[in-house]
PDB file of C-alpha atoms in Angstrom:
ATOM      1  CA  MET A 477       0.000   0.000   0.000  1.00 50.00           C
ATOM      2  CA  PRO A 478       2.286   2.794  -1.101  1.00 51.00           C
ATOM      3  CA  PHE A 479       1.805   6.246   0.300  1.00 49.00           C
ATOM      4  CA  ALA A 480       3.895   9.295  -0.612  1.00 50.00           C
ATOM      5  CA  LEU A 481       6.884  10.344   1.519  1.00 58.00           C
ATOM      6  CA  GLY A 482       6.351  12.227   4.793  1.00 75.00           C
ATOM      7  CA  LYS A 483       4.552  11.628   8.076  1.00 82.00           C
ATOM      8  CA  TYR A 484       1.207   9.829   8.110  1.00 81.00           C
ATOM      9  CA  GLY A 485      -1.825   9.133  10.208  1.00 79.00           C
ATOM     10  CA  PRO A 486      -2.848  10.360  13.636  1.00 80.00           C
ATOM     11  CA  ASP A 487       0.595   9.573  15.081  1.00 83.00           C
ATOM     12  CA  ASP A 488       2.694  11.161  12.298  1.00 84.00           C
ATOM     13  CA  GLN A 489       4.365   7.865  11.484  1.00 86.00           C
ATOM     14  CA  PRO A 490       6.974   7.321   8.780  1.00 85.00           C
ATOM     15  CA  ARG A 491       5.514   5.857   5.582  1.00 82.00           C
ATOM     16  CA  GLU A 492       6.663   2.278   6.169  1.00 86.00           C
ATOM     17  CA  GLU A 493       5.307   2.168   9.728  1.00 89.00           C
ATOM     18  CA  PHE A 494       2.010   3.671   8.600  1.00 87.00           C
ATOM     19  CA  GLU A 495       1.686   1.145   5.780  1.00 87.00           C
ATOM     20  CA  GLN A 496       2.212  -1.647   8.332  1.00 92.00           C
ATOM     21  CA  ARG A 497      -0.397  -0.073  10.593  1.00 92.00           C
ATOM     22  CA  VAL A 498      -2.905   0.132   7.739  1.00 92.00           C
ATOM     23  CA  GLU A 499      -2.272  -3.500   6.820  1.00 93.00           C
ATOM     24  CA  ALA A 500      -2.666  -4.596  10.457  1.00 95.00           C
ATOM     25  CA  ALA A 501      -5.931  -2.644  10.778  1.00 96.00           C
ATOM     26  CA  PHE A 502      -7.223  -4.247   7.585  1.00 96.00           C
ATOM     27  CA  ARG A 503      -6.319  -7.744   8.790  1.00 96.00           C
ATOM     28  CA  LEU A 504      -7.873  -7.148  12.226  1.00 98.00           C
ATOM     29  CA  GLN A 505     -11.159  -5.874  10.852  1.00 97.00           C
ATOM     30  CA  ASN A 506     -11.322  -8.755   8.363  1.00 97.00           C
ATOM     31  CA  ARG A 507     -10.714 -11.237  11.155  1.00 97.00           C
ATOM     32  CA  MET A 508     -13.448  -9.631  13.268  1.00 97.00           C
ATOM     33  CA  THR A 509     -15.901  -9.737  10.360  1.00 96.00           C
ATOM     34  CA  SER A 510     -15.155 -13.436   9.906  1.00 96.00           C
ATOM     35  CA  GLU A 511     -15.586 -14.151  13.613  1.00 94.00           C
ATOM     36  CA  VAL A 512     -18.933 -12.337  13.694  1.00 94.00           C
ATOM     37  CA  MET A 513     -20.093 -14.372  10.688  1.00 91.00           C
ATOM     38  CA  VAL A 514     -19.074 -17.605  12.418  1.00 90.00           C
ATOM     39  CA  MET A 515     -20.869 -16.470  15.592  1.00 87.00           C
ATOM     40  CA  GLN A 516     -24.042 -15.797  13.613  1.00 83.00           C
ATOM     41  CA  GLU A 517     -23.916 -19.179  11.871  1.00 81.00           C
ATOM     42  CA  GLY A 518     -23.423 -21.104  15.094  1.00 72.00           C
ATOM     43  CA  ASP A 519     -25.741 -19.200  17.394  1.00 64.00           C
ATOM     44  CA  VAL A 520     -29.493 -19.588  17.508  1.00 54.00           C
ATOM     45  CA  ALA A 521     -29.744 -16.783  20.084  1.00 60.00           C
ATOM     46  CA  ALA A 522     -28.586 -14.015  17.757  1.00 61.00           C
ATOM     47  CA  LYS A 523     -30.683 -11.469  19.635  1.00 62.00           C
ATOM     48  CA  ASP A 524     -28.275 -11.883  22.556  1.00 64.00           C
ATOM     49  CA  HIS A 525     -25.516 -10.495  20.364  1.00 85.00           C
ATOM     50  CA  GLU A 526     -27.091  -7.177  19.414  1.00 89.00           C
ATOM     51  CA  ALA A 527     -24.174  -5.200  20.871  1.00 92.00           C
ATOM     52  CA  ILE A 528     -21.701  -7.208  18.800  1.00 93.00           C
ATOM     53  CA  LEU A 529     -23.715  -6.739  15.621  1.00 93.00           C
ATOM     54  CA  GLN A 530     -24.019  -3.000  16.213  1.00 96.00           C
ATOM     55  CA  ALA A 531     -20.291  -2.763  16.922  1.00 97.00           C
ATOM     56  CA  GLU A 532     -19.577  -4.669  13.720  1.00 96.00           C
ATOM     57  CA  GLN A 533     -21.744  -2.247  11.724  1.00 97.00           C
ATOM     58  CA  LEU A 534     -19.795   0.684  13.177  1.00 98.00           C
ATOM     59  CA  MET A 535     -16.538  -1.089  12.325  1.00 98.00           C
ATOM     60  CA  GLU A 536     -17.654  -1.564   8.725  1.00 98.00           C
ATOM     61  CA  LYS A 537     -18.504   2.135   8.513  1.00 98.00           C
ATOM     62  CA  ASN A 538     -15.226   3.247  10.114  1.00 98.00           C
ATOM     63  CA  CYS A 539     -13.157   0.916   7.912  1.00 98.00           C
ATOM     64  CA  ASN A 540     -14.934   1.848   4.686  1.00 98.00           C
ATOM     65  CA  TYR A 541     -12.096   3.944   3.238  1.00 97.00           C
ATOM     66  CA  LEU A 542      -9.518   1.341   4.172  1.00 96.00           C
ATOM     67  CA  ASN A 543     -11.543  -1.398   2.478  1.00 96.00           C
ATOM     68  CA  GLU A 544     -12.016   0.731  -0.627  1.00 95.00           C
ATOM     69  CA  TYR A 545      -8.289   1.461  -0.731  1.00 92.00           C
ATOM     70  CA  VAL A 546      -7.334  -2.217  -0.444  1.00 91.00           C
ATOM     71  CA  SER A 547      -9.946  -3.251  -2.992  1.00 92.00           C
ATOM     72  CA  ARG A 548      -8.644  -0.708  -5.500  1.00 92.00           C
ATOM     73  CA  ASP A 549      -5.064  -1.803  -4.750  1.00 89.00           C
ATOM     74  CA  ILE A 550      -5.917  -5.469  -5.388  1.00 90.00           C
ATOM     75  CA  ASP A 551      -7.713  -4.570  -8.622  1.00 93.00           C
ATOM     76  CA  GLY A 552      -4.765  -2.464  -9.795  1.00 92.00           C
ATOM     77  CA  LEU A 553      -6.872   0.694  -9.855  1.00 93.00           C
ATOM     78  CA  ASN A 554      -5.739   4.219  -9.026  1.00 91.00           C
ATOM     79  CA  LYS A 555      -6.178   4.956  -5.346  1.00 90.00           C
ATOM     80  CA  GLY A 556      -5.600   8.682  -5.572  1.00 90.00           C
ATOM     81  CA  LEU A 557      -4.433  11.174  -3.000  1.00 90.00           C
ATOM     82  CA  PHE A 558      -7.982  11.927  -1.850  1.00 95.00           C
ATOM     83  CA  LEU A 559      -8.603   8.287  -0.867  1.00 94.00           C
ATOM     84  CA  GLN A 560      -5.155   8.002   0.735  1.00 91.00           C
ATOM     85  CA  ARG A 561      -5.922  11.012   2.939  1.00 92.00           C
ATOM     86  CA  HIS A 562      -9.247   9.462   3.967  1.00 95.00           C
ATOM     87  CA  VAL A 563      -7.405   6.290   4.962  1.00 95.00           C
ATOM     88  CA  GLU A 564      -4.957   8.360   7.008  1.00 92.00           C
ATOM     89  CA  LYS A 565      -7.770  10.157   8.806  1.00 94.00           C
ATOM     90  CA  SER A 566      -9.865   7.057   9.450  1.00 96.00           C
ATOM     91  CA  VAL A 567      -7.319   4.378  10.382  1.00 96.00           C
ATOM     92  CA  LEU A 568      -7.533   5.103  14.129  1.00 96.00           C
ATOM     93  CA  ASP A 569     -11.341   4.907  14.101  1.00 97.00           C
ATOM     94  CA  CYS A 570     -11.131   1.665  12.139  1.00 98.00           C
ATOM     95  CA  GLU A 571      -8.639   0.153  14.597  1.00 97.00           C
ATOM     96  CA  THR A 572     -10.690   1.284  17.590  1.00 98.00           C
ATOM     97  CA  ALA A 573     -13.931  -0.121  16.199  1.00 98.00           C
ATOM     98  CA  ALA A 574     -12.276  -3.449  15.310  1.00 98.00           C
ATOM     99  CA  ARG A 575     -10.773  -3.743  18.803  1.00 98.00           C
ATOM    100  CA  ASN A 576     -14.200  -3.042  20.280  1.00 97.00           C
ATOM    101  CA  VAL A 577     -15.702  -5.901  18.267  1.00 97.00           C
ATOM    102  CA  GLU A 578     -12.811  -8.110  19.373  1.00 97.00           C
ATOM    103  CA  ALA A 579     -13.424  -7.251  23.048  1.00 96.00           C
ATOM    104  CA  LEU A 580     -17.158  -7.934  22.756  1.00 94.00           C
ATOM    105  CA  LEU A 581     -16.532 -11.282  21.091  1.00 93.00           C
ATOM    106  CA  LYS A 582     -14.054 -12.293  23.790  1.00 92.00           C
ATOM    107  CA  ALA A 583     -16.476 -11.256  26.542  1.00 88.00           C
ATOM    108  CA  ARG A 584     -19.374 -13.406  25.339  1.00 81.00           C
TER     109      ARG A 584
END
């Protein structure tokens, strides 16, 4: 996921560190989405998991730019500076939302 040179994200990280952070956030949110899907398939009492499902919806919203960026990268499409800046601004919210889903899943 190449970004231009400079400092990136909410913590003003060097490019390489920020790229690793973005990749880790993407992997975490994908793992949480998979775990929620498995939970839904195996649980008949889905109503008991309303908080998890709401948290997952927020995660999907907060990770939207990251998912679009990765999708465009995989498809070999132009990601553009505008999308890169959205990823920079939203990566913390994406990470936070994914960690919240992870905590809720562990607590059940």
